Amino acid sequence: MTRCLCHRGPDDSGQWNDADAGIALGHRRLAIVDLSPLGHQPMSSENGRWMLVFNGEIYNHLAIRAQLDTAGLATSWRGHSDTETLVAAIAAWGLEETLKRSVGMFAIALWDRRERVLHLARDRFGEKPLYYGWVGDDFLFGSELKSLRAHPGFANPVDRDALAAFAARTYVPAPQSIYRDIYKLEPGCILSVTSEAVRTAPSAPPAEGRRDGLTLTRYWSYRDVLAAGAADPIGSESDAIAALDEALGQAIAGQAMADVPVGAFLSGGIDSSTVVALYQRHSSTPVRTFSIGFVEAGFNEAEYAKEVARHFGTVHHERYVTAAETQEVIPLLPAMYDEPFADSSQIPTHLVSRFAREQVTVALSGDGGDELFAGYNRHVDAPRLWERLSLLPRPVRAAIGRPLGGLPSRWWNALPGDHPPQFGAKVQKALRVAGHARRFDDVYASFLDEWSLQRSPVIGAGAVAGPDLSPFADAPAAVRMMYADATSYLPDDILVKVDRAAMAVSLETRVPFLDHRVAAVAAHIPLSMKIRDGRGKHVLRELLYTQAPRALFERPKTGFAIPIGQWLRGPLRPWAEELLAPSRLASDGYFDPAMVQSRWRDHLSGRRDSTPALWAVLMFQAWLAEQAPPAATAWKATS
């Protein structure tokens, strides 16, 4: 189980078991802090009660050590690893209190030898993965599904409801996993497991509270953070910028600490540029920055990144990759992601991670800025669209939207002006939804469902639940979307994408925007300072403009995209047609061949750009083949 996680921990490995208690812990180590054997795991507390395995980093662990020393709660320190700090703090304060005091990213498995209880815990936003579940009579847990599949009794079937959710959203939302009886621990939670629970798989994911030997506790809630922020908003823009500057600067300074080389990703966009700006301001030496470029028009931001790096004086590294090099990553994705995953920016994310790993072991990223500061186009466009459309009677909207939504996506792409990737497909979807939506929730759900207004293409699946906007039912639409994005899309798509792409090459990524103190400041900043003049991230932009000229960043948002849709009509077509062949789909028995083939024909003809929907089916089919190696299809891109 640990050998298959060597990419996550190439530097050391360890195992521990208690045969009488029927428990075993294993660990693979990527050494970041205290590279000596004193950081070896599993690690026992000094009093012998606690046994810990831990994936991640505690950025304020030296401050925690000082608190323990001041209170006389630590007798001696053998090394300077955050693992040793963590287990000592747990022995002194307990797990929940330790997590509340910790600033970091982590997945933890902690065995209480006295009470014979296993505790699993995950960081506040879900930066580090943690799967758990039942295989026969055994309870298993691990950082990736491949470690659970290594169990000799693993035969868990695909969960068709989870597959339907994946087909709709292009990721499997927590707490589901692609397998029945296997779950993801949700961010900000502790799951305590007794022997009573080990041999009985529940009929549904554990809910908060105690049941059948399982206790799920939420030690941190983003919902509570947003509620507290809304009740006490920052009054002036200057105060907001100052508070954000202090919190984000503090987060970056803490995350830049390591006993190995550290760098930063730089795309030239607002988020990564802000991280690099504050990182360079706090650093006594030039920061190492990394970006990749593409030859295809409309998909390359490397030139912007180079200009930003030049302004801040970083030691910048860029590499241009060809379409063939990019496509060569595709056969690696099923094993890399271990669970069906279909955000196609996974490919450039892996390429830039591979490039950065040539020089550094840790890279800071700008992820999280969109969710905290209204950075996605939908945060601005969806409420504005609904505000206008809701003035029209629904039959009128249907009469307008149905014919216009049927126009080929290539026609919309041909309109004058600079358009983001998949512009035509998004216009089509908005027009189709216009005639059906009864409330704003319907509009937002359509943005997240690649099969909206159709039944699921997954055979035998139930209905797919839409996003949960209820906790802030009376809040502005953008606030509700940001909450849903931060609690689902962020941990289950964005952070999965970055973690797997980087850890595949043993690169640790750190996300300063997801320091919970930064999130708390962002929650106190009112929406009017986040969205202004039809554009999001206003306050974040203004902070960046204190460090760099505004002109460097006045351009449309593009994202980290590659032309997958074009490639599916070109060099990837033979590979795609083999995986999407009706006979193969029918034989596998998961997707309705007629529905998939209809979308495929529309995509090839240009009538409807179905890139995300098709990429999801393709990633599942490729993943399915990976699970049964004799049936796997060898594939090489042609150009």
Short mmCIF file of C-alpha atoms in Angstrom, two decimals, residues 261-580:
data_model
loop_
_atom_site.label_atom_id
_atom_site.label_comp_id
_atom_site.label_asym_id
_atom_site.label_seq_id
_atom_site.Cartn_x
_atom_site.Cartn_y
_atom_site.Cartn_z
CA PRO A 261 14.62 24.95 -2.49
CA VAL A 262 11.37 26.91 -2.86
CA GLY A 263 9.94 28.71 -5.91
CA ALA A 264 6.61 29.92 -7.28
CA PHE A 265 4.40 29.33 -10.29
CA LEU A 266 3.83 32.47 -12.34
CA SER A 267 1.20 32.69 -15.07
CA GLY A 268 1.14 36.48 -15.27
CA GLY A 269 -2.43 36.62 -13.96
CA ILE A 270 -3.65 38.51 -10.89
CA ASP A 271 -3.43 35.68 -8.35
CA SER A 272 0.01 34.23 -9.07
CA SER A 273 1.44 37.73 -9.67
CA THR A 274 0.19 38.92 -6.28
CA VAL A 275 1.78 35.91 -4.56
CA VAL A 276 5.07 36.51 -6.37
CA ALA A 277 4.98 40.26 -5.63
CA LEU A 278 4.60 39.73 -1.88
CA TYR A 279 6.98 36.77 -1.88
CA GLN A 280 9.69 38.86 -3.54
CA ARG A 281 9.03 41.74 -1.15
CA HIS A 282 9.62 39.44 1.83
CA SER A 283 12.61 37.64 0.32
CA SER A 284 16.21 38.78 0.67
CA THR A 285 17.15 36.98 -2.57
CA PRO A 286 15.47 36.83 -5.98
CA VAL A 287 12.54 34.40 -6.06
CA ARG A 288 12.64 31.56 -8.56
CA THR A 289 9.54 31.63 -10.78
CA PHE A 290 8.31 29.13 -13.37
CA SER A 291 5.94 29.25 -16.32
CA ILE A 292 5.29 27.30 -19.48
CA GLY A 293 4.18 28.58 -22.85
CA PHE A 294 2.22 27.17 -25.78
CA VAL A 295 2.55 27.87 -29.47
CA GLU A 296 -1.23 27.87 -30.07
CA ALA A 297 -2.74 31.34 -30.40
CA GLY A 298 -5.08 32.30 -27.56
CA PHE A 299 -3.64 29.77 -25.12
CA ASN A 300 -0.29 31.32 -24.28
CA GLU A 301 0.35 33.58 -21.29
CA ALA A 302 4.11 33.02 -21.03
CA GLU A 303 4.92 36.44 -22.46
CA TYR A 304 2.80 38.10 -19.76
CA ALA A 305 4.54 36.06 -17.08
CA LYS A 306 7.93 37.10 -18.42
CA GLU A 307 6.98 40.79 -18.21
CA VAL A 308 5.73 40.38 -14.63
CA ALA A 309 8.89 38.49 -13.63
CA ARG A 310 11.04 41.19 -15.17
CA HIS A 311 9.24 43.87 -13.18
CA PHE A 312 9.67 42.05 -9.85
CA GLY A 313 13.23 40.96 -10.57
CA THR A 314 12.68 37.23 -10.11
CA VAL A 315 14.94 34.54 -11.49
CA HIS A 316 12.46 33.47 -14.10
CA HIS A 317 12.37 30.16 -15.95
CA GLU A 318 10.10 29.46 -18.88
CA ARG A 319 9.71 26.55 -21.22
CA TYR A 320 7.63 26.33 -24.37
CA VAL A 321 6.01 22.99 -25.05
CA THR A 322 4.68 21.65 -28.32
CA ALA A 323 1.27 20.15 -28.89
CA ALA A 324 2.89 16.72 -29.19
CA GLU A 325 4.66 17.11 -25.82
CA THR A 326 1.42 18.18 -24.23
CA GLN A 327 -0.52 15.28 -25.69
CA GLU A 328 2.09 12.81 -24.46
CA VAL A 329 0.89 13.53 -20.91
CA ILE A 330 -2.61 12.21 -21.65
CA PRO A 331 -1.83 8.47 -21.32
CA LEU A 332 -0.32 9.22 -17.88
CA LEU A 333 -3.44 10.87 -16.48
CA PRO A 334 -5.46 7.82 -15.34
CA ALA A 335 -2.65 6.58 -13.09
CA MET A 336 -1.65 10.09 -12.04
CA TYR A 337 -5.13 11.11 -10.91
CA ASP A 338 -6.11 7.66 -9.67
CA GLU A 339 -9.80 8.60 -9.83
CA PRO A 340 -11.61 9.90 -12.92
CA PHE A 341 -10.80 13.60 -13.23
CA ALA A 342 -11.49 15.80 -16.23
CA ASP A 343 -10.31 19.37 -15.77
CA SER A 344 -8.10 19.51 -18.87
CA SER A 345 -5.85 22.16 -17.28
CA GLN A 346 -4.47 19.14 -15.39
CA ILE A 347 -2.12 18.73 -18.37
CA PRO A 348 -0.35 22.12 -18.30
CA THR A 349 -0.38 21.98 -14.48
CA HIS A 350 1.60 18.75 -14.63
CA LEU A 351 3.97 20.17 -17.24
CA VAL A 352 4.79 23.27 -15.20
CA SER A 353 5.18 21.11 -12.08
CA ARG A 354 7.59 18.80 -13.88
CA PHE A 355 9.54 21.82 -15.11
CA ALA A 356 9.72 23.44 -11.65
CA ARG A 357 10.78 20.17 -10.00
CA GLU A 358 14.04 20.32 -11.94
CA GLN A 359 15.13 23.12 -9.59
CA VAL A 360 12.86 23.26 -6.53
CA THR A 361 11.03 20.88 -4.19
CA VAL A 362 8.33 23.34 -3.11
CA ALA A 363 6.33 25.78 -5.27
CA LEU A 364 3.86 28.44 -4.14
CA SER A 365 0.74 28.79 -6.28
CA GLY A 366 -1.98 31.41 -6.71
CA ASP A 367 -4.92 29.03 -6.40
CA GLY A 368 -7.83 30.08 -4.20
CA GLY A 369 -7.92 33.73 -5.22
CA ASP A 370 -10.90 33.24 -7.52
CA GLU A 371 -13.04 31.61 -4.84
CA LEU A 372 -12.24 34.19 -2.16
CA PHE A 373 -12.42 37.32 -4.29
CA ALA A 374 -15.05 36.60 -7.00
CA GLY A 375 -12.56 35.88 -9.75
CA TYR A 376 -14.50 33.54 -12.02
CA ASN A 377 -16.41 35.04 -14.93
CA ARG A 378 -19.55 33.29 -13.70
CA HIS A 379 -19.46 35.28 -10.43
CA VAL A 380 -20.11 38.40 -12.50
CA ASP A 381 -21.87 37.07 -15.60
CA ALA A 382 -24.40 34.65 -14.09
CA PRO A 383 -26.10 37.16 -11.70
CA ARG A 384 -26.08 39.80 -14.42
CA LEU A 385 -27.59 37.37 -16.93
CA TRP A 386 -30.35 36.34 -14.54
CA GLU A 387 -31.09 39.92 -13.53
CA ARG A 388 -31.90 40.72 -17.14
CA LEU A 389 -33.59 37.48 -18.14
CA SER A 390 -35.82 37.29 -15.08
CA LEU A 391 -37.57 40.47 -16.26
CA LEU A 392 -38.99 38.51 -19.20
CA PRO A 393 -41.80 35.97 -18.89
CA ARG A 394 -40.50 32.42 -19.08
CA PRO A 395 -42.28 31.60 -22.39
CA VAL A 396 -40.65 34.65 -23.99
CA ARG A 397 -37.26 33.58 -22.74
CA ALA A 398 -37.83 30.11 -24.15
CA ALA A 399 -38.90 31.51 -27.51
CA ILE A 400 -35.70 33.56 -27.72
CA GLY A 401 -33.26 31.10 -26.18
CA ARG A 402 -34.25 27.92 -28.01
CA PRO A 403 -33.44 29.02 -31.57
CA LEU A 404 -30.41 31.13 -30.66
CA GLY A 405 -29.04 28.37 -28.45
CA GLY A 406 -29.26 26.02 -31.41
CA LEU A 407 -26.85 28.08 -33.50
CA PRO A 408 -23.47 26.33 -33.94
CA SER A 409 -20.89 27.29 -31.32
CA ARG A 410 -18.42 28.12 -34.08
CA TRP A 411 -20.71 30.99 -35.12
CA TRP A 412 -20.46 32.58 -31.69
CA ASN A 413 -16.71 32.06 -31.65
CA ALA A 414 -16.51 33.97 -34.95
CA LEU A 415 -18.01 37.13 -33.45
CA PRO A 416 -15.62 40.12 -33.37
CA GLY A 417 -13.55 40.65 -30.23
CA ASP A 418 -11.28 38.72 -27.88
CA HIS A 419 -13.06 35.67 -26.52
CA PRO A 420 -11.97 33.24 -23.80
CA PRO A 421 -11.68 29.51 -24.61
CA GLN A 422 -15.05 27.79 -25.22
CA PHE A 423 -16.81 31.15 -25.53
CA GLY A 424 -19.29 29.82 -28.09
CA ALA A 425 -20.19 26.81 -25.95
CA LYS A 426 -20.84 29.04 -22.94
CA VAL A 427 -23.09 31.35 -24.97
CA GLN A 428 -25.03 28.33 -26.24
CA LYS A 429 -25.51 27.00 -22.75
CA ALA A 430 -26.64 30.38 -21.37
CA LEU A 431 -29.22 30.73 -24.13
CA ARG A 432 -30.55 27.20 -23.64
CA VAL A 433 -30.87 27.69 -19.90
CA ALA A 434 -32.62 31.04 -20.36
CA GLY A 435 -35.85 29.39 -21.38
CA HIS A 436 -35.94 26.86 -18.56
CA ALA A 437 -34.63 28.57 -15.42
CA ARG A 438 -37.20 29.37 -12.74
CA ARG A 439 -34.73 30.87 -10.27
CA PHE A 440 -31.09 31.84 -10.05
CA ASP A 441 -30.13 28.46 -8.58
CA ASP A 442 -31.12 26.87 -11.90
CA VAL A 443 -28.78 29.21 -13.77
CA TYR A 444 -25.84 28.47 -11.51
CA ALA A 445 -26.48 24.72 -11.57
CA SER A 446 -26.39 24.81 -15.36
CA PHE A 447 -22.91 26.34 -15.28
CA LEU A 448 -21.73 23.32 -13.31
CA ASP A 449 -23.54 20.57 -15.24
CA GLU A 450 -22.15 19.49 -18.59
CA TRP A 451 -25.40 17.58 -19.29
CA SER A 452 -27.81 20.23 -18.09
CA LEU A 453 -31.36 19.96 -19.45
CA GLN A 454 -30.69 16.29 -20.28
CA ARG A 455 -30.87 13.13 -18.23
CA SER A 456 -27.56 11.76 -17.04
CA PRO A 457 -25.68 9.70 -19.63
CA VAL A 458 -24.70 7.26 -16.87
CA ILE A 459 -26.77 4.07 -16.98
CA GLY A 460 -28.46 3.18 -13.71
CA ALA A 461 -27.57 6.39 -11.88
CA GLY A 462 -29.84 8.54 -9.77
CA ALA A 463 -30.37 12.28 -10.14
CA VAL A 464 -27.32 14.49 -9.66
CA ALA A 465 -27.68 17.02 -6.85
CA GLY A 466 -27.02 20.64 -7.73
CA PRO A 467 -24.82 23.01 -5.73
CA ASP A 468 -25.95 23.80 -2.20
CA LEU A 469 -26.63 27.54 -2.05
CA SER A 470 -28.98 27.32 0.94
CA PRO A 471 -26.62 28.43 3.73
CA PHE A 472 -26.69 31.98 2.36
CA ALA A 473 -30.15 32.06 0.80
CA ASP A 474 -30.58 35.79 1.44
CA ALA A 475 -27.11 36.82 0.29
CA PRO A 476 -26.27 38.23 -3.16
CA ALA A 477 -25.97 35.59 -5.87
CA ALA A 478 -22.21 36.09 -6.24
CA VAL A 479 -21.66 35.45 -2.52
CA ARG A 480 -23.66 32.23 -2.72
CA MET A 481 -21.71 31.04 -5.74
CA MET A 482 -18.38 31.85 -4.11
CA TYR A 483 -19.39 29.82 -1.07
CA ALA A 484 -20.38 26.83 -3.20
CA ASP A 485 -17.19 27.10 -5.24
CA ALA A 486 -14.97 27.31 -2.15
CA THR A 487 -16.57 24.27 -0.53
CA SER A 488 -16.84 21.99 -3.59
CA TYR A 489 -15.17 23.15 -6.80
CA LEU A 490 -12.04 24.34 -4.98
CA PRO A 491 -11.26 21.21 -2.91
CA ASP A 492 -12.59 18.64 -5.38
CA ASP A 493 -11.34 20.12 -8.65
CA ILE A 494 -8.71 22.84 -8.30
CA LEU A 495 -6.80 21.39 -5.34
CA VAL A 496 -7.04 17.82 -6.65
CA LYS A 497 -5.69 19.00 -9.99
CA VAL A 498 -2.68 20.72 -8.44
CA ASP A 499 -1.93 18.09 -5.80
CA ARG A 500 -1.89 15.10 -8.16
CA ALA A 501 -0.12 16.93 -11.00
CA ALA A 502 2.65 18.12 -8.70
CA MET A 503 3.00 15.10 -6.41
CA ALA A 504 3.38 12.87 -9.47
CA VAL A 505 6.86 14.44 -9.73
CA SER A 506 7.35 14.76 -5.94
CA LEU A 507 6.79 18.52 -5.92
CA GLU A 508 5.01 20.02 -2.93
CA THR A 509 2.70 22.92 -3.72
CA ARG A 510 1.64 25.52 -1.16
CA VAL A 511 -1.36 27.83 -1.48
CA PRO A 512 -1.02 31.12 0.47
CA PHE A 513 -4.55 32.30 -0.35
CA LEU A 514 -5.89 29.30 1.60
CA ASP A 515 -4.23 30.27 4.85
CA HIS A 516 -7.34 30.45 7.03
CA ARG A 517 -6.33 33.89 8.29
CA VAL A 518 -6.35 35.20 4.71
CA ALA A 519 -9.77 33.61 4.17
CA ALA A 520 -11.03 35.35 7.32
CA VAL A 521 -9.85 38.75 6.06
CA ALA A 522 -11.44 38.08 2.67
CA ALA A 523 -14.74 37.27 4.39
CA HIS A 524 -14.76 40.70 6.05
CA ILE A 525 -14.28 42.46 2.70
CA PRO A 526 -17.72 43.35 1.26
CA LEU A 527 -18.79 42.22 -2.19
CA SER A 528 -18.69 45.80 -3.49
CA MET A 529 -14.91 45.74 -3.02
CA LYS A 530 -14.59 42.40 -4.82
CA ILE A 531 -16.78 43.06 -7.86
CA ARG A 532 -16.65 46.49 -9.43
CA ASP A 533 -17.29 47.81 -12.93
CA GLY A 534 -18.29 44.34 -14.14
CA ARG A 535 -15.05 42.70 -13.04
CA GLY A 536 -14.07 40.55 -10.06
CA LYS A 537 -11.09 40.58 -7.69
CA HIS A 538 -11.13 44.38 -7.42
CA VAL A 539 -9.50 44.61 -3.98
CA LEU A 540 -6.90 42.00 -4.93
CA ARG A 541 -6.07 43.96 -8.06
CA GLU A 542 -5.69 47.14 -6.04
CA LEU A 543 -3.27 45.38 -3.69
CA LEU A 544 -1.26 44.16 -6.69
CA TYR A 545 -1.24 47.66 -8.18
CA THR A 546 0.60 48.92 -5.10
CA GLN A 547 3.45 46.66 -6.22
CA ALA A 548 3.28 46.81 -10.03
CA PRO A 549 1.92 49.00 -12.86
CA ARG A 550 -1.75 48.53 -13.65
CA ALA A 551 -0.95 48.27 -17.37
CA LEU A 552 0.82 44.93 -16.83
CA PHE A 553 -2.50 43.26 -16.00
CA GLU A 554 -5.17 44.99 -18.07
CA ARG A 555 -6.22 42.03 -20.21
CA PRO A 556 -9.05 39.46 -20.27
CA LYS A 557 -8.97 36.44 -17.95
CA THR A 558 -8.09 33.29 -19.88
CA GLY A 559 -7.28 30.58 -17.33
CA PHE A 560 -4.75 27.79 -17.74
CA ALA A 561 -6.32 26.28 -20.83
CA ILE A 562 -5.17 24.16 -23.75
CA PRO A 563 -7.04 23.48 -27.03
CA ILE A 564 -8.37 20.03 -26.11
CA GLY A 565 -11.53 20.62 -28.14
CA GLN A 566 -9.52 21.29 -31.29
CA TRP A 567 -7.26 18.31 -30.68
CA LEU A 568 -10.27 16.00 -30.32
CA ARG A 569 -11.20 16.93 -33.88
CA GLY A 570 -7.59 16.43 -34.99
CA PRO A 571 -4.67 14.45 -33.57
CA LEU A 572 -6.63 12.98 -30.64
CA ARG A 573 -9.54 11.82 -32.76
CA PRO A 574 -8.39 8.21 -33.33
CA TRP A 575 -7.77 7.73 -29.59
CA ALA A 576 -11.10 9.32 -28.68
CA GLU A 577 -13.09 7.34 -31.23
CA GLU A 578 -11.68 4.08 -29.91
CA LEU A 579 -12.68 4.93 -26.34
CA LEU A 580 -16.09 6.29 -27.41
#
